[in-house]
CSV table of C-alpha atoms and ligand atoms in Angstrom, one decimal:
chain,number,residue,atom,x,y,z
A,146,MET,CA,0.0,0.0,0.0
A,147,GLU,CA,1.3,3.5,-0.9
A,148,ALA,CA,2.1,5.7,2.1
A,149,ALA,CA,0.0,8.9,2.3
A,150,LEU,CA,1.7,11.8,0.7
A,151,PHE,CA,0.8,14.2,3.5
A,152,ALA,CA,0.5,13.4,7.2
A,153,MET,CA,-2.8,14.2,8.8
A,154,VAL,CA,-3.1,17.7,9.9
A,155,VAL,CA,-4.3,18.5,13.5
A,156,SER,CA,-8.0,19.2,13.8
A,157,LEU,CA,-9.1,22.0,16.1
A,158,THR,CA,-12.6,20.5,16.7
A,159,GLN,CA,-13.2,20.6,20.4
A,160,GLN,CA,-9.7,21.9,21.2
A,161,THR,CA,-9.6,24.5,23.9
A,162,VAL,CA,-7.8,27.7,22.9
A,163,LEU,CA,-6.9,30.6,25.3
A,164,ILE,CA,-6.4,33.9,23.5
A,165,THR,CA,-5.1,36.9,25.4
A,166,GLY,CA,-5.9,40.4,24.2
A,167,ALA,CA,-9.0,38.8,22.5
A,168,SER,CA,-11.2,41.8,22.5
A,169,SER,CA,-9.9,43.4,19.2
A,170,GLY,CA,-7.4,43.2,16.4
A,171,ILE,CA,-5.3,40.0,16.0
A,172,GLY,CA,-6.8,38.5,19.1
A,173,ALA,CA,-10.4,38.9,17.9
A,174,ALA,CA,-9.4,37.7,14.4
A,175,CYS,CA,-7.9,34.5,16.0
A,176,ALA,CA,-11.1,34.0,17.9
A,177,ARG,CA,-13.2,34.1,14.7
A,178,CYS,CA,-10.7,31.9,12.8
A,179,PHE,CA,-10.5,29.3,15.6
A,180,ALA,CA,-14.2,29.4,16.1
A,181,GLN,CA,-14.8,28.7,12.5
A,182,ALA,CA,-12.4,25.7,12.8
A,183,GLY,CA,-14.5,24.2,15.6
A,184,ALA,CA,-12.5,25.2,18.6
A,185,ARG,CA,-13.8,26.2,22.1
A,186,LEU,CA,-12.4,29.4,23.2
A,187,ILE,CA,-11.3,31.1,26.4
A,188,LEU,CA,-11.3,34.8,25.6
A,189,ALA,CA,-9.2,36.9,27.9
A,190,ALA,CA,-8.9,40.7,28.0
A,191,ARG,CA,-9.5,43.7,30.2
A,192,ARG,CA,-12.5,44.9,28.2
A,193,GLN,CA,-15.3,42.5,29.1
A,194,GLU,CA,-18.1,44.2,27.1
A,195,LYS,CA,-16.2,43.7,23.9
A,196,LEU,CA,-15.5,40.1,24.8
A,197,GLN,CA,-19.2,39.5,25.5
A,198,ALA,CA,-20.2,40.9,22.2
A,199,LEU,CA,-17.6,38.8,20.4
A,200,ALA,CA,-18.7,35.6,22.3
A,201,HIS,CA,-22.3,36.2,21.3
A,202,GLN,CA,-21.4,36.7,17.7
A,203,LEU,CA,-19.3,33.5,17.7
A,204,ASN,CA,-22.0,31.6,19.3
A,205,ASP,CA,-24.6,32.8,16.8
A,206,GLN,CA,-22.4,32.1,13.8
A,207,TYR,CA,-20.5,28.9,14.7
A,208,SER,CA,-22.2,27.7,18.0
A,209,THR,CA,-18.9,28.3,19.6
A,210,ALA,CA,-18.6,27.5,23.4
A,211,THR,CA,-16.7,30.3,25.1
A,212,TRP,CA,-15.5,31.2,28.6
A,213,LEU,CA,-14.6,34.8,29.3
A,214,LEU,CA,-11.7,35.8,31.6
A,215,ALA,CA,-11.4,39.4,32.8
A,216,MET,CA,-7.7,39.5,32.9
A,217,ASP,CA,-5.0,42.2,32.9
A,218,VAL,CA,-1.8,40.2,32.0
A,219,GLN,CA,0.3,42.8,33.8
A,220,GLN,CA,-0.9,41.4,37.2
A,221,PRO,CA,0.9,38.1,38.1
A,222,GLU,CA,-1.3,37.0,41.0
A,223,PRO,CA,-4.6,37.7,39.3
A,224,VAL,CA,-3.4,35.9,36.1
A,225,GLU,CA,-2.4,32.9,38.1
A,226,ALA,CA,-5.8,33.0,40.0
A,227,ALA,CA,-7.8,33.4,36.8
A,228,ILE,CA,-6.1,30.3,35.2
A,229,GLN,CA,-6.4,28.3,38.4
A,230,SER,CA,-10.1,29.2,38.8
A,231,LEU,CA,-11.2,27.9,35.3
A,232,PRO,CA,-14.0,25.4,35.7
A,233,THR,CA,-13.0,21.8,35.1
A,234,PRO,CA,-14.2,21.5,31.5
A,235,TRP,CA,-12.0,24.5,30.6
A,236,GLN,CA,-8.8,23.6,32.4
A,237,ALA,CA,-7.2,21.5,29.7
A,238,ILE,CA,-5.9,24.3,27.5
A,239,ASP,CA,-4.6,22.9,24.2
A,240,ILE,CA,-3.4,26.1,22.5
A,241,LEU,CA,-2.3,29.4,24.1
A,242,VAL,CA,-2.1,32.5,21.9
A,243,ASN,CA,-0.1,35.1,23.8
A,244,ASN,CA,-1.4,38.0,21.8
A,245,ALA,CA,-1.9,40.8,24.4
A,246,GLY,CA,0.6,43.5,23.7
A,247,LEU,CA,0.9,47.2,23.1
A,248,SER,CA,3.1,50.1,22.1
A,249,ARG,CA,3.3,53.6,23.6
A,250,GLY,CA,4.7,56.6,21.9
A,251,LEU,CA,7.6,57.1,19.5
A,252,ASP,CA,9.8,59.2,21.8
A,253,LYS,CA,13.6,59.0,21.9
A,254,GLN,CA,15.0,56.6,24.4
A,255,TYR,CA,16.6,59.4,26.3
A,256,GLN,CA,13.4,61.4,26.5
A,257,ALA,CA,10.5,59.0,26.7
A,258,PRO,CA,8.2,58.9,29.7
A,259,ARG,CA,9.2,56.1,32.0
A,260,GLN,CA,5.5,55.1,32.4
A,261,ASP,CA,5.4,54.2,28.6
A,262,TRP,CA,8.3,51.8,29.1
A,263,GLU,CA,6.8,50.2,32.1
A,264,GLU,CA,3.5,49.6,30.3
A,265,MET,CA,5.2,48.0,27.3
A,266,ILE,CA,7.6,45.9,29.3
A,267,ASP,CA,4.9,44.8,31.8
A,268,THR,CA,2.5,43.8,29.1
A,269,ASN,CA,4.6,42.5,26.2
A,270,ILE,CA,7.3,40.7,28.3
A,271,LYS,CA,6.2,40.1,31.8
A,272,GLY,CA,2.5,39.6,30.9
A,273,LEU,CA,3.4,37.0,28.3
A,274,LEU,CA,5.6,35.3,30.9
A,275,TYR,CA,2.9,35.3,33.6
A,276,VAL,CA,0.4,33.7,31.3
A,277,THR,CA,2.9,31.2,29.9
A,278,ARG,CA,4.0,30.2,33.4
A,279,ALA,CA,0.3,29.7,34.5
A,280,VAL,CA,-0.7,27.6,31.4
A,281,VAL,CA,2.3,25.5,30.2
A,282,PRO,CA,2.8,23.3,33.3
A,283,GLY,CA,-0.7,21.8,32.6
A,284,MET,CA,0.2,21.3,28.9
A,285,VAL,CA,3.4,19.4,30.0
A,286,ASN,CA,1.4,17.3,32.5
A,287,ARG,CA,-1.2,16.4,29.9
A,288,GLY,CA,1.4,15.8,27.2
A,289,HIS,CA,-0.3,18.1,24.7
A,290,GLY,CA,-0.1,21.8,23.8
A,291,HIS,CA,1.0,24.6,21.5
A,292,VAL,CA,2.1,28.1,22.5
A,293,VAL,CA,1.9,30.8,19.9
A,294,ASN,CA,3.6,34.1,20.8
A,295,VAL,CA,2.7,37.2,18.8
A,296,GLY,CA,6.0,38.9,18.1
A,297,SER,CA,6.8,41.4,15.4
A,298,ILE,CA,9.1,42.5,12.7
A,299,ALA,CA,10.1,45.0,15.5
A,300,GLY,CA,11.8,42.1,17.2
A,301,ARG,CA,14.2,41.9,14.2
A,302,GLN,CA,14.8,45.5,13.3
A,303,THR,CA,14.9,48.5,15.6
A,304,TYR,CA,13.6,51.9,14.4
A,305,PRO,CA,14.0,55.4,15.8
A,306,GLY,CA,11.8,56.1,18.8
A,307,GLY,CA,10.8,52.4,18.9
A,308,SER,CA,13.7,51.1,21.0
A,309,VAL,CA,11.7,49.9,24.0
A,310,TYR,CA,8.9,48.5,21.9
A,311,CYS,CA,11.4,46.8,19.6
A,312,ALA,CA,13.3,45.5,22.7
A,313,THR,CA,10.0,43.9,24.0
A,314,LYS,CA,9.5,42.1,20.7
A,315,ALA,CA,13.1,41.0,20.6
A,316,ALA,CA,12.4,39.6,24.0
A,317,VAL,CA,9.4,37.7,22.7
A,318,LYS,CA,11.6,36.1,20.1
A,319,ALA,CA,14.1,35.1,22.8
A,320,LEU,CA,11.4,33.9,25.1
A,321,SER,CA,9.9,31.8,22.2
A,322,GLU,CA,13.2,30.2,21.5
A,323,GLY,CA,13.9,29.7,25.2
A,324,LEU,CA,10.5,28.0,25.8
A,325,LYS,CA,11.1,25.7,22.9
A,326,LEU,CA,14.5,24.8,24.3
A,327,ASP,CA,13.0,24.2,27.7
A,328,LEU,CA,10.2,22.0,26.3
A,329,LEU,CA,12.5,19.8,24.3
A,330,GLY,CA,11.5,16.2,25.1
A,331,THR,CA,7.9,17.1,25.4
A,332,PRO,CA,5.3,17.2,22.6
A,333,ILE,CA,4.5,20.8,23.3
A,334,ARG,CA,5.1,23.1,20.3
A,335,VAL,CA,6.1,26.8,20.2
A,336,THR,CA,5.6,29.3,17.4
A,337,ASN,CA,6.7,33.0,17.2
A,338,ILE,CA,4.7,34.9,14.6
A,339,GLU,CA,6.4,38.1,13.5
A,340,PRO,CA,4.1,40.4,11.4
A,341,GLY,CA,5.1,43.6,9.6
A,342,LEU,CA,2.5,46.4,9.3
A,343,VAL,CA,-0.9,45.1,10.3
A,344,GLU,CA,-3.8,47.6,10.6
A,345,THR,CA,-5.4,47.3,14.0
A,346,GLU,CA,-5.9,49.6,17.0
A,347,PHE,CA,-2.1,49.2,17.5
A,348,SER,CA,-1.2,52.7,16.2
A,349,GLU,CA,-4.2,54.4,17.8
A,350,VAL,CA,-3.0,53.0,21.2
A,351,ARG,CA,0.6,54.0,20.4
A,352,PHE,CA,-0.5,57.5,19.7
A,353,ARG,CA,-3.1,57.6,22.5
A,354,GLY,CA,-6.2,58.0,20.3
A,355,ASN,CA,-4.7,60.3,17.6
A,356,VAL,CA,-6.6,58.7,14.7
A,357,ASP,CA,-5.1,60.9,12.0
A,358,ARG,CA,-1.5,60.1,13.1
A,359,ALA,CA,-2.5,56.4,13.4
A,360,LYS,CA,-4.0,56.3,9.9
A,361,GLY,CA,-0.8,57.9,8.5
A,362,VAL,CA,1.2,54.7,9.4
A,363,TYR,CA,-0.8,52.8,6.7
A,364,ARG,CA,-1.2,55.8,4.3
A,365,GLY,CA,-1.0,54.8,0.6
A,366,MET,CA,-0.2,51.2,1.2
A,367,THR,CA,-2.1,47.9,1.8
A,368,PRO,CA,-1.2,46.6,5.2
A,369,LEU,CA,-1.8,43.1,6.5
A,370,THR,CA,-5.1,42.5,8.2
A,371,PRO,CA,-5.7,40.8,11.5
A,372,ASP,CA,-7.3,37.9,9.6
A,373,ASP,CA,-4.1,37.4,7.6
A,374,ILE,CA,-2.2,36.9,10.9
A,375,ALA,CA,-5.0,34.6,12.3
A,376,ASP,CA,-4.7,32.6,9.1
A,377,ALA,CA,-1.0,32.1,9.5
A,378,ILE,CA,-1.4,31.1,13.1
A,379,LEU,CA,-4.1,28.6,12.1
A,380,PHE,CA,-1.6,27.1,9.6
A,381,ALA,CA,1.0,26.7,12.3
A,382,VAL,CA,-1.3,25.0,14.9
A,383,THR,CA,-2.9,22.6,12.4
A,384,ARG,CA,0.4,21.1,11.1
A,385,PRO,CA,0.9,17.4,12.0
A,386,ALA,CA,2.0,16.8,15.6
A,387,HIS,CA,5.7,16.2,14.6
A,388,VAL,CA,6.0,19.6,12.9
A,389,ASN,CA,6.9,22.7,14.9
A,390,ILE,CA,6.7,25.9,12.9
A,391,SER,CA,9.1,27.9,15.0
A,392,GLU,CA,8.8,31.3,13.3
A,393,ILE,CA,6.5,32.9,10.8
A,394,PHE,CA,7.8,36.3,9.5
A,395,LEU,CA,5.2,37.9,7.2
A,396,MET,CA,5.0,41.4,5.7
A,397,PRO,CA,2.6,43.1,3.4
A,398,THR,CA,3.6,43.0,-0.3
A,399,ASP,CA,4.0,46.7,0.0
A,400,GLN,CA,6.7,46.4,2.7
A,401,SER,CA,10.1,44.8,2.4
A,402,SER,CA,11.7,45.9,5.6
A,403,MET,CA,11.0,48.1,8.6
A,404,PHE,CA,12.3,51.0,6.6
A,405,HIS,CA,11.0,50.1,3.1
A,406,VAL,CA,7.3,50.7,2.5
A,407,HIS,CA,5.9,51.3,-1.0
A,408,ARG,CA,3.2,54.0,-0.8
A,409,GLN,CA,1.1,55.4,-3.6
A,410,ALA,CA,1.0,59.2,-3.7
A,411,ASP,CA,-2.3,60.7,-2.5
B,539,8X3,C1,4.1,46.3,15.1
B,539,8X3,C2,4.9,46.5,13.9
B,539,8X3,O1,6.4,48.2,12.6
B,539,8X3,O2,4.4,49.1,13.7
B,539,8X3,O3,4.5,45.2,15.8
B,539,8X3,O4,6.4,48.4,15.0
B,539,8X3,S1,5.5,48.1,13.8
């Protein structure tokens, strides 16, 4: 008998997926994408109203079972408590998407407000670590799991005014590599996804609600969408169990590096 050409891909039906920062952008797109693929979702974010609206929508559209977690990843004890307090049917998390992250300002390193640094470091590095620390031991005990960290092109190239944000994403790259090293010998997989320009609330948050400045980031070019990133993550988590997609680096066709973006004139 001929061997099958392609090994069976992993099905997401009834798999439990925890997504942080699920209320908008890439997190919400992952929720929709995983829901469509049949997963059950633990949606975590600070903004509960947005999570509730998303959960209703997913239930209507795909009959998705959801559990909502009011969680600020910057707070280690509450993160630990939230994961510990999951009801029994929700405790066995199969996939963790560490998506919660933000950027604040574009000030020079020697001038930036210290508070901006703290928020980025506390969310993008320490928050990711807190959630990982709370979830991965269960994966190891059950012998099953996949951690997806949302990194960035900013973890590969540093730009003026972005040094602390870029440092946090370089840290996500190192933490992804380190987690994979520490999990060697277990079946747990780790993926770092590194998008270039994606149009989300990201720039609005960076510029504290200055919509015009935020829109200028994507002016005259076609950025990636949150759905593009969710689609790439879906690819990584549905590969056969022996395949670990360690990194996915994706950019818009209109971008070739942090410093090279093709823009049409207005
Ligand atoms: C966001 C990408 O280029 O806006 O992670 O910093 S960039």
